Coordinates of C-alpha atoms in Angstrom, one line a residue:
M1 CA 14.7 -22.2 -46.0
H2 CA 10.8 -23.2 -45.0
N3 CA 11.8 -25.4 -42.8
F4 CA 14.8 -22.9 -41.2
L5 CA 11.8 -20.9 -40.7
L6 CA 9.7 -22.8 -38.7
L7 CA 13.0 -24.1 -36.5
S8 CA 13.5 -20.1 -35.5
I9 CA 9.9 -19.5 -34.9
L10 CA 9.3 -22.6 -32.7
L11 CA 13.3 -22.2 -31.4
F12 CA 12.3 -18.4 -30.4
N13 CA 8.5 -19.4 -28.8
A14 CA 10.2 -21.9 -26.3
G15 CA 12.8 -19.2 -25.5
V16 CA 9.7 -16.9 -24.7
G17 CA 8.6 -19.0 -22.7
V18 CA 11.4 -19.3 -20.7
Y19 CA 12.1 -15.6 -20.5
Y20 CA 8.6 -15.0 -19.5
G21 CA 8.6 -18.1 -16.4
L22 CA 12.0 -16.5 -15.5
L23 CA 10.4 -13.3 -14.9
N24 CA 7.5 -13.7 -13.8
G25 CA 9.1 -16.2 -11.9
V26 CA 11.3 -13.3 -10.4
Y27 CA 8.5 -10.7 -10.1
S28 CA 6.3 -13.0 -8.5
L29 CA 9.4 -13.8 -5.5
L30 CA 9.6 -9.6 -4.9
L31 CA 5.7 -9.2 -4.7
T32 CA 5.9 -12.0 -1.8
I33 CA 9.0 -10.9 -0.2
A34 CA 7.3 -7.0 -0.9
L35 CA 4.0 -8.2 0.8
I36 CA 5.7 -9.5 4.2
S37 CA 8.0 -6.4 4.3
V38 CA 4.9 -4.0 4.2
I39 CA 3.0 -5.6 6.5
R40 CA 5.7 -5.8 8.6
Q41 CA 6.1 -1.7 8.5
A42 CA 2.7 -1.2 8.7
R43 CA 2.4 -2.6 12.5
K44 CA 5.9 -0.6 13.6
A45 CA 5.2 2.3 11.8
K46 CA 1.7 1.9 15.2
Y47 CA 4.7 1.8 17.5
V48 CA 6.3 4.5 15.8
E49 CA 6.1 7.7 16.7
D50 CA 7.5 10.8 14.5
Q51 CA 6.8 13.5 17.5
L52 CA 9.4 12.0 20.1
W53 CA 12.7 12.6 16.8
L54 CA 10.5 15.4 15.8
N55 CA 11.5 17.5 19.6
S56 CA 14.6 15.6 19.5
N57 CA 17.9 17.1 19.9
E58 CA 20.0 14.1 18.5
T59 CA 18.3 14.1 15.2
P60 CA 21.0 14.4 12.5
P61 CA 20.2 18.0 10.7
V62 CA 19.5 18.1 7.2
S63 CA 19.6 19.7 3.9
I64 CA 17.7 19.6 1.0
I65 CA 19.1 20.3 -2.3
I66 CA 16.4 21.3 -4.9
P67 CA 18.7 21.2 -7.9
A68 CA 16.3 23.3 -11.1
H69 CA 17.2 24.4 -14.9
N70 CA 14.3 26.7 -15.6
E71 CA 11.3 25.6 -14.4
E72 CA 9.8 28.4 -13.8
N73 CA 6.7 26.7 -13.3
V74 CA 7.4 24.9 -11.2
I75 CA 9.8 25.8 -8.3
L76 CA 7.7 28.3 -6.3
R77 CA 5.8 24.7 -5.4
T78 CA 8.7 22.4 -4.4
V79 CA 10.1 25.0 -2.5
E80 CA 7.5 26.7 0.1
T81 CA 6.8 22.4 0.8
A82 CA 10.7 21.8 1.1
L83 CA 11.4 24.9 3.7
S84 CA 7.6 23.4 5.7
Q85 CA 9.1 20.2 6.5
E86 CA 8.4 19.5 10.0
Y87 CA 11.5 18.5 10.8
P88 CA 14.3 19.8 13.9
S89 CA 16.9 20.7 12.2
F90 CA 17.4 22.0 8.2
E91 CA 18.7 24.3 5.6
V92 CA 16.6 24.1 2.2
I93 CA 19.4 25.2 -0.7
V94 CA 18.0 25.7 -4.5
I95 CA 21.1 25.5 -7.0
N96 CA 19.8 28.0 -9.7
D97 CA 22.4 26.4 -13.2
G98 CA 21.9 29.4 -15.9
S99 CA 18.0 29.2 -15.6
T100 CA 16.8 31.3 -19.1
D101 CA 13.3 31.3 -18.0
S102 CA 12.3 33.5 -14.7
T103 CA 13.5 30.6 -12.5
L104 CA 15.7 33.4 -10.2
Q105 CA 13.4 36.2 -10.6
K106 CA 11.3 34.2 -8.7
L107 CA 12.7 33.4 -6.1
I108 CA 14.4 36.8 -5.6
D109 CA 10.6 38.1 -5.6
T110 CA 8.9 35.9 -3.7
Y111 CA 11.5 35.8 -0.8
R112 CA 12.9 39.1 -1.1
L113 CA 17.1 37.1 -1.8
Q114 CA 19.5 39.0 -1.3
K115 CA 22.7 39.4 -2.0
T116 CA 25.6 37.9 0.1
T117 CA 29.0 35.9 0.3
L118 CA 29.8 32.8 1.1
L119 CA 32.5 30.8 2.1
Y120 CA 32.0 27.7 -0.6
R121 CA 33.6 25.1 -0.9
D122 CA 34.7 23.3 -3.7
I123 CA 34.4 19.9 -2.6
L124 CA 33.4 19.1 -5.8
K125 CA 34.8 20.2 -9.2
T126 CA 31.6 22.1 -10.2
E127 CA 31.7 25.2 -13.6
A128 CA 32.0 28.7 -11.6
V129 CA 29.1 29.4 -8.5
H130 CA 28.0 33.5 -9.6
S131 CA 26.7 34.5 -6.6
F132 CA 24.9 33.5 -3.6
Y133 CA 21.1 35.2 -2.1
Y134 CA 19.6 34.5 1.5
S135 CA 16.2 36.2 3.5
K136 CA 16.6 37.9 5.8
E137 CA 13.2 36.2 7.3
I138 CA 14.5 32.5 6.3
P139 CA 17.2 31.5 7.3
N140 CA 17.4 28.4 6.0
F141 CA 17.0 29.1 2.9
L142 CA 20.8 29.7 0.9
V143 CA 19.8 30.4 -3.8
L144 CA 22.6 29.9 -5.7
D145 CA 23.2 30.8 -8.7
K146 CA 26.2 29.5 -10.7
E147 CA 27.1 28.6 -14.4
Q148 CA 25.0 25.6 -16.4
G149 CA 26.5 22.0 -16.1
G150 CA 23.1 19.9 -16.0
K151 CA 21.9 18.2 -12.7
A152 CA 24.5 16.7 -11.4
D153 CA 26.9 19.6 -11.5
A154 CA 23.7 21.8 -10.0
L155 CA 23.7 18.1 -7.4
N156 CA 27.7 18.7 -6.1
A157 CA 27.4 22.2 -5.8
G158 CA 24.5 21.7 -3.4
I159 CA 26.5 19.7 -1.4
N160 CA 29.2 22.6 -1.7
S161 CA 27.4 24.3 0.4
S162 CA 26.0 22.8 2.3
H163 CA 26.3 22.6 6.0
Y164 CA 24.8 19.2 7.2
P165 CA 26.1 15.6 8.1
Y166 CA 22.7 14.6 5.7
F167 CA 21.5 15.6 2.4
C168 CA 18.0 15.6 0.3
S169 CA 17.7 16.1 -3.0
V170 CA 13.9 16.8 -4.4
D171 CA 13.6 17.1 -8.0
S172 CA 12.1 21.0 -9.1
D173 CA 8.6 18.8 -9.5
S174 CA 8.9 17.5 -6.6
V175 CA 6.3 17.9 -3.0
L176 CA 7.0 16.9 0.2
D177 CA 4.7 15.6 2.4
P178 CA 4.3 18.2 4.9
R179 CA 6.2 14.6 7.6
A180 CA 8.3 13.1 4.2
L181 CA 12.0 14.0 6.0
L182 CA 10.8 13.0 10.4
K183 CA 9.9 9.4 8.0
M184 CA 12.6 9.4 5.6
M185 CA 15.2 9.8 8.4
V186 CA 13.3 8.1 11.2
H187 CA 14.5 5.1 9.0
V188 CA 18.2 5.4 8.9
I189 CA 17.8 6.6 12.7
E190 CA 16.6 3.1 13.8
N191 CA 18.0 0.8 11.4
P192 CA 21.0 -0.7 13.1
V193 CA 23.2 -0.9 10.5
P194 CA 24.4 2.4 9.0
V195 CA 22.3 3.9 6.7
I196 CA 24.9 5.4 3.8
A197 CA 21.4 6.6 0.8
C198 CA 17.9 6.1 1.0
G199 CA 14.6 6.5 -1.4
G200 CA 11.2 7.7 -0.2
D201 CA 8.4 6.9 -1.9
V202 CA 7.1 8.8 -5.3
R203 CA 3.4 9.4 -6.4
V204 CA 2.2 10.7 -8.4
L205 CA 0.5 14.5 -7.6
N206 CA -1.2 15.1 -11.4
G207 CA -4.9 15.8 -10.9
M208 CA -4.3 17.3 -7.2
N209 CA -4.7 20.2 -5.4
H210 CA -1.9 20.6 -2.7
P211 CA -4.4 21.2 0.2
E212 CA -5.4 17.7 -0.9
I213 CA -2.1 15.8 0.3
T214 CA -1.8 17.3 3.6
T215 CA -5.6 16.4 3.9
N216 CA -4.0 13.2 3.6
L217 CA -6.9 12.4 0.7
P218 CA -5.3 12.8 -2.6
E219 CA -7.9 13.1 -6.2
L220 CA -7.2 11.0 -9.3
P221 CA -6.1 12.5 -12.4
N222 CA -8.6 12.9 -15.2
K223 CA -6.0 11.9 -17.7
T224 CA -5.3 8.6 -19.3
L225 CA -2.1 8.8 -19.0
P226 CA -1.2 10.1 -15.9
M227 CA -3.3 7.4 -14.8
F228 CA -1.2 4.1 -16.2
Q229 CA 1.3 6.0 -14.2
I230 CA -0.3 6.6 -11.0
V231 CA -0.6 1.9 -10.9
E232 CA 3.3 2.0 -12.6
Y233 CA 5.0 3.8 -10.0
L234 CA 2.5 1.4 -7.4
R235 CA 4.2 -0.8 -9.2
S236 CA 7.7 0.4 -9.4
F237 CA 7.5 1.0 -5.5
L238 CA 5.4 -1.0 -3.9
F239 CA 7.0 -3.9 -5.1
G240 CA 9.9 -3.8 -6.9
R241 CA 11.7 -1.3 -4.6
I242 CA 10.0 -2.8 -1.3
G243 CA 11.7 -6.4 -2.4
W244 CA 15.0 -5.3 -3.9
N245 CA 15.7 -3.7 -0.7
A246 CA 14.2 -6.3 2.3
M247 CA 17.0 -8.9 0.0
N248 CA 19.6 -5.4 0.0
G249 CA 20.1 -5.6 -3.3
S250 CA 18.6 -2.2 -3.2
M251 CA 20.5 -0.2 -7.2
I252 CA 18.3 2.3 -7.0
L253 CA 16.5 5.2 -5.9
S254 CA 14.9 8.1 -7.0
G255 CA 16.2 11.5 -8.3
A256 CA 13.0 13.4 -6.8
F257 CA 13.4 12.3 -3.3
S258 CA 16.1 10.9 -1.3
L259 CA 18.7 10.9 1.4
F260 CA 22.6 10.7 1.4
L261 CA 24.5 11.0 4.5
K262 CA 27.4 13.3 3.0
D263 CA 30.5 11.9 4.1
A264 CA 30.1 9.0 1.7
V265 CA 28.7 10.6 -1.6
I266 CA 31.9 13.3 -1.6
R267 CA 34.2 10.3 -0.3
S268 CA 32.9 8.6 -3.7
G269 CA 34.1 11.0 -5.7
G270 CA 30.0 13.2 -6.8
Y271 CA 27.6 13.1 -8.8
S272 CA 28.8 12.3 -12.8
R273 CA 28.8 14.3 -14.7
D274 CA 29.1 12.0 -17.9
Q275 CA 25.3 9.9 -16.6
V276 CA 21.8 10.6 -17.8
S277 CA 20.5 9.2 -14.5
E278 CA 23.8 10.8 -11.8
D279 CA 20.9 9.1 -8.6
L280 CA 20.8 6.1 -10.8
E281 CA 24.5 5.3 -11.0
I282 CA 25.3 7.6 -7.1
V283 CA 24.4 4.4 -5.5
F284 CA 26.2 2.0 -7.8
K285 CA 29.0 4.1 -6.7
L286 CA 28.4 3.8 -3.2
Q287 CA 28.3 0.0 -3.3
K288 CA 31.5 -0.3 -4.5
L289 CA 33.0 2.0 -2.2
Y290 CA 31.5 0.0 1.3
T291 CA 32.2 -2.6 -0.9
H292 CA 35.9 -1.8 -1.1
E293 CA 36.1 -0.6 2.1
N294 CA 34.4 -3.9 3.4
K295 CA 32.5 -1.2 6.2
P296 CA 28.8 -2.3 6.8
F297 CA 26.1 -0.6 5.2
K298 CA 22.6 -0.2 4.1
I299 CA 21.0 1.6 0.9
S300 CA 16.5 1.2 2.2
Y301 CA 13.8 2.6 2.2
A302 CA 11.2 5.1 3.7
L303 CA 7.6 3.3 1.9
D304 CA 6.0 6.3 4.2
A305 CA 8.0 8.7 3.0
I306 CA 6.0 11.0 0.9
C307 CA 7.1 12.4 -2.7
W308 CA 4.7 13.8 -5.0
T309 CA 5.4 14.1 -8.3
E310 CA 4.7 15.9 -11.5
V311 CA 4.5 13.1 -14.9
P312 CA 4.5 13.9 -18.2
E313 CA 0.9 14.6 -20.0
S314 CA 1.6 13.8 -23.2
L315 CA 2.7 10.7 -25.7
H316 CA 5.9 13.3 -26.8
E317 CA 7.1 14.2 -23.3
L318 CA 6.2 10.6 -22.1
G319 CA 8.0 9.0 -24.8
R320 CA 11.4 11.8 -23.9
Q321 CA 11.4 10.4 -19.7
R322 CA 11.4 7.2 -20.4
R323 CA 14.5 6.9 -23.1
R324 CA 15.8 9.1 -21.0
W325 CA 15.2 6.3 -17.7
Q326 CA 16.7 3.0 -19.9
V327 CA 20.1 5.4 -21.5
G328 CA 19.8 6.1 -17.8
L329 CA 20.1 2.3 -16.6
F330 CA 22.3 1.2 -19.6
Q331 CA 25.0 4.0 -19.1
A332 CA 24.8 2.8 -15.3
C333 CA 25.1 -1.0 -15.6
W334 CA 28.1 -0.4 -18.5
K335 CA 29.8 1.8 -16.5
H336 CA 29.6 -0.5 -13.3
K337 CA 30.2 -4.2 -15.4
S338 CA 32.6 -5.4 -12.7
M339 CA 30.2 -6.2 -10.8
M340 CA 27.6 -8.5 -12.4
F341 CA 28.3 -11.7 -10.7
N342 CA 31.0 -10.8 -8.8
P343 CA 29.8 -12.0 -5.1
R344 CA 31.6 -9.1 -2.8
Y345 CA 28.9 -7.3 -4.7
K346 CA 26.3 -9.7 -2.7
T347 CA 22.6 -9.8 -3.2
V348 CA 23.4 -7.0 -6.3
G349 CA 26.5 -8.6 -8.2
L350 CA 25.0 -11.7 -7.7
F351 CA 20.6 -11.2 -8.4
A352 CA 19.8 -7.3 -8.2
L353 CA 22.3 -6.3 -11.6
P354 CA 22.2 -9.2 -13.6
Y355 CA 18.4 -9.6 -13.3
F356 CA 18.3 -5.5 -14.6
V357 CA 20.7 -6.5 -17.4
L358 CA 19.2 -10.3 -18.8
L359 CA 15.6 -9.9 -18.2
E360 CA 14.7 -6.2 -17.8
A361 CA 16.4 -5.2 -20.9
P362 CA 15.8 -7.5 -23.5
G363 CA 12.8 -7.8 -21.7
A364 CA 12.0 -5.0 -24.9
F365 CA 13.1 -6.8 -27.6
I366 CA 11.2 -10.1 -26.2
E367 CA 7.6 -8.4 -25.9
L368 CA 6.9 -6.8 -29.3
L369 CA 8.5 -9.5 -31.3
G370 CA 6.4 -12.1 -28.9
F371 CA 3.2 -10.1 -30.1
I372 CA 4.2 -10.6 -33.4
V373 CA 5.3 -14.4 -33.4
M374 CA 3.4 -16.2 -31.5
P375 CA -0.1 -15.4 -33.1
L376 CA 2.2 -15.3 -36.9
A377 CA 2.9 -19.7 -35.2
Y378 CA -0.2 -20.2 -34.2
W379 CA -1.7 -19.2 -37.5
L380 CA 0.7 -21.0 -38.8
G381 CA -0.6 -24.1 -37.0
L382 CA 3.3 -23.9 -34.9
L383 CA 1.8 -23.8 -31.4
S384 CA -1.0 -25.4 -30.0
V385 CA -4.1 -23.5 -28.5
E386 CA -2.1 -24.9 -25.1
Y387 CA 0.1 -23.1 -25.5
F388 CA -0.6 -19.8 -26.7
T389 CA -3.4 -19.4 -24.3
L390 CA -0.2 -20.8 -21.6
F391 CA 2.2 -16.5 -23.4
L392 CA -1.8 -14.6 -22.8
L393 CA -1.3 -15.7 -19.4
F394 CA 2.3 -15.2 -18.7
A395 CA 2.4 -12.1 -20.8
I396 CA -1.1 -10.5 -20.3
V397 CA -3.2 -12.3 -17.4
Y398 CA -0.2 -12.4 -14.5
G399 CA 0.5 -9.0 -15.7
I400 CA -3.1 -7.9 -14.9
F401 CA -3.0 -10.1 -11.6
L402 CA 0.5 -8.3 -10.7
S403 CA -1.2 -4.9 -11.1
S404 CA -4.1 -5.6 -8.8
A405 CA -1.9 -7.3 -6.4
T406 CA -0.5 -4.7 -6.0
I407 CA -3.6 -2.1 -6.0
L408 CA -4.5 -3.9 -3.1
L409 CA -1.8 -4.3 -1.3
E410 CA -1.0 -0.3 -0.8
E411 CA -6.2 -0.3 0.5
M412 CA -4.8 -2.8 2.6
T413 CA -1.3 -0.8 4.5
I414 CA -0.7 2.8 3.0
K415 CA -4.5 3.9 1.7
R416 CA -3.9 6.8 0.1
Y417 CA -6.2 6.6 -1.7
P418 CA -9.3 5.0 0.4
S419 CA -12.6 5.2 -1.8
W420 CA -13.9 2.5 -3.1
R421 CA -14.0 5.3 -6.1
H422 CA -10.4 5.0 -6.3
L423 CA -9.4 1.1 -6.3
I424 CA -12.6 0.3 -9.0
R425 CA -10.4 2.7 -10.6
L426 CA -7.1 2.4 -10.2
L427 CA -7.7 -1.5 -10.9
S428 CA -9.0 -0.6 -14.2
Y429 CA -6.4 1.3 -15.6
G430 CA -4.0 -1.7 -14.3
A431 CA -6.0 -4.5 -16.6
L432 CA -6.0 -1.7 -19.5
E433 CA -2.5 -1.1 -19.5
H434 CA -1.5 -4.3 -20.9
F435 CA -3.2 -3.4 -24.0
G436 CA -1.3 -0.9 -25.9
Y437 CA 0.4 1.4 -22.8
R438 CA 3.3 -1.4 -22.3
Q439 CA 3.8 -2.3 -25.5
L440 CA 4.5 1.8 -26.0
N441 CA 6.9 1.4 -23.4
A442 CA 8.4 -1.4 -24.9
W443 CA 9.3 0.0 -28.3
W444 CA 10.1 3.3 -26.2
R445 CA 12.9 0.5 -24.4
I446 CA 13.7 0.2 -28.1
Q447 CA 14.7 3.4 -28.9
A448 CA 16.9 4.2 -25.7
I449 CA 19.2 0.8 -26.8
Y450 CA 19.3 1.9 -30.3
K451 CA 20.4 5.2 -29.0
F452 CA 22.9 3.8 -26.1
L453 CA 24.3 1.5 -28.7
F454 CA 24.7 4.2 -31.7
T455 CA 24.1 7.4 -31.3
S456 CA 25.5 10.1 -28.6
Y457 CA 22.1 10.8 -26.4
T458 CA 21.4 14.0 -25.7
W459 CA 19.4 14.6 -22.5
E460 CA 16.3 15.1 -23.7
Y461 CA 13.8 17.7 -21.3
V462 CA 10.3 16.8 -20.3
H463 CA 8.2 20.4 -20.0
K464 CA 6.9 20.9 -16.6
S465 CA 3.7 21.9 -16.9
G466 CA 2.8 23.7 -12.5
K467 CA -0.6 22.9 -12.7
S468 CA -1.2 21.9 -8.7
E469 CA 0.3 25.5 -7.2
T470 CA 0.3 26.0 -4.1
K471 CA 0.5 29.3 -2.3
P472 CA 4.0 31.0 -0.8
I473 CA 3.3 30.4 3.4
Q474 CA 3.0 33.2 5.0
K475 CA 6.1 34.6 7.9

């Protein structure tokens, strides 16, 4: 028994070494590709004049769709920044998805909305739509009041009522930069391959007031959890999604701010109500649709299209969010498992999906067990100092390097946090997150795996405080 235990520990240690070697190899590849891509985009941005497309009749009109359920604290802030977009032609559609708070009433009172009749095309089946509201002062603003059906159902209702060929899904707690929509559409227009979906860059809103966003001088929050999440968002978007996008392997677009070709989404069947992360799963459906139709397509990412979102400030709320994200990823991967190792789907089927399933999914177990078994093996004399040091380098030091490299890349190119004080704080939290916060995330991921495999998962709502409020637009 003793020999079996020792052999098991040795085999596990070897497996952990191989795992971290593969994982960090992929991270290094993504970081290198992201570095090249970000520098190219930054250079290109100097020669791309947004004003030309802002004044052009060729810029496609867009429907901004905002699903909302019990969002009385944040809905006005989101609607204001949506209506304030510098864009030639757009409409804003808010779907009140059976709210039991004052979400709808706040919209009615603030914008002096009136009931109206509307020709509603039930292209995508949804829960019943009760009424429509419009504003005489703001002709491009519409509110739907419907039976609660979930976010996917609300988005489908918004698509049914939209008038334009593209729609942009925006979370009810998101704040858009004034030209976020325009910069997103420039990526679509100027791409030689038809872009059917495009994701924006999502940043953390906590700790800021709206004027700081519009003047391009964001402030960092004073609380620890939002600071950790800023580093996470930078790492996820700036090298993770840019890296996969450069290899045509985009699988994830943030529901906080994404643009879609409406016809493509309708032909794919719309958003799925049986999915926890409907914004993730719709990308799988679009990949399948265009691959089966043998049509050229691109799922893109717009680095300079900035959206700010409120992140959880308590461990309880953060845990709910992370479990939901992980369950959503597992659901989508399982539902579309036929794409796995399928050469028809090229980079997504052969590399991106296997990466998420084989490296990201089991990573939580391996990481937590590694931090238990590795020190135990070293204490028992089963590991040399060199191997134990190598494990620490792979597990911690390299992670700190990735975070630091991402932050420095952001400061050299995008410069959304321009001061030295910002840089020092971000680098500090990029190092500190690997001592407790990262392991906590691994624990939440393990809980998500358990829920996915053994329970019937229900939506875990995350409360938004709406502390970074804006003042209504003066009409």
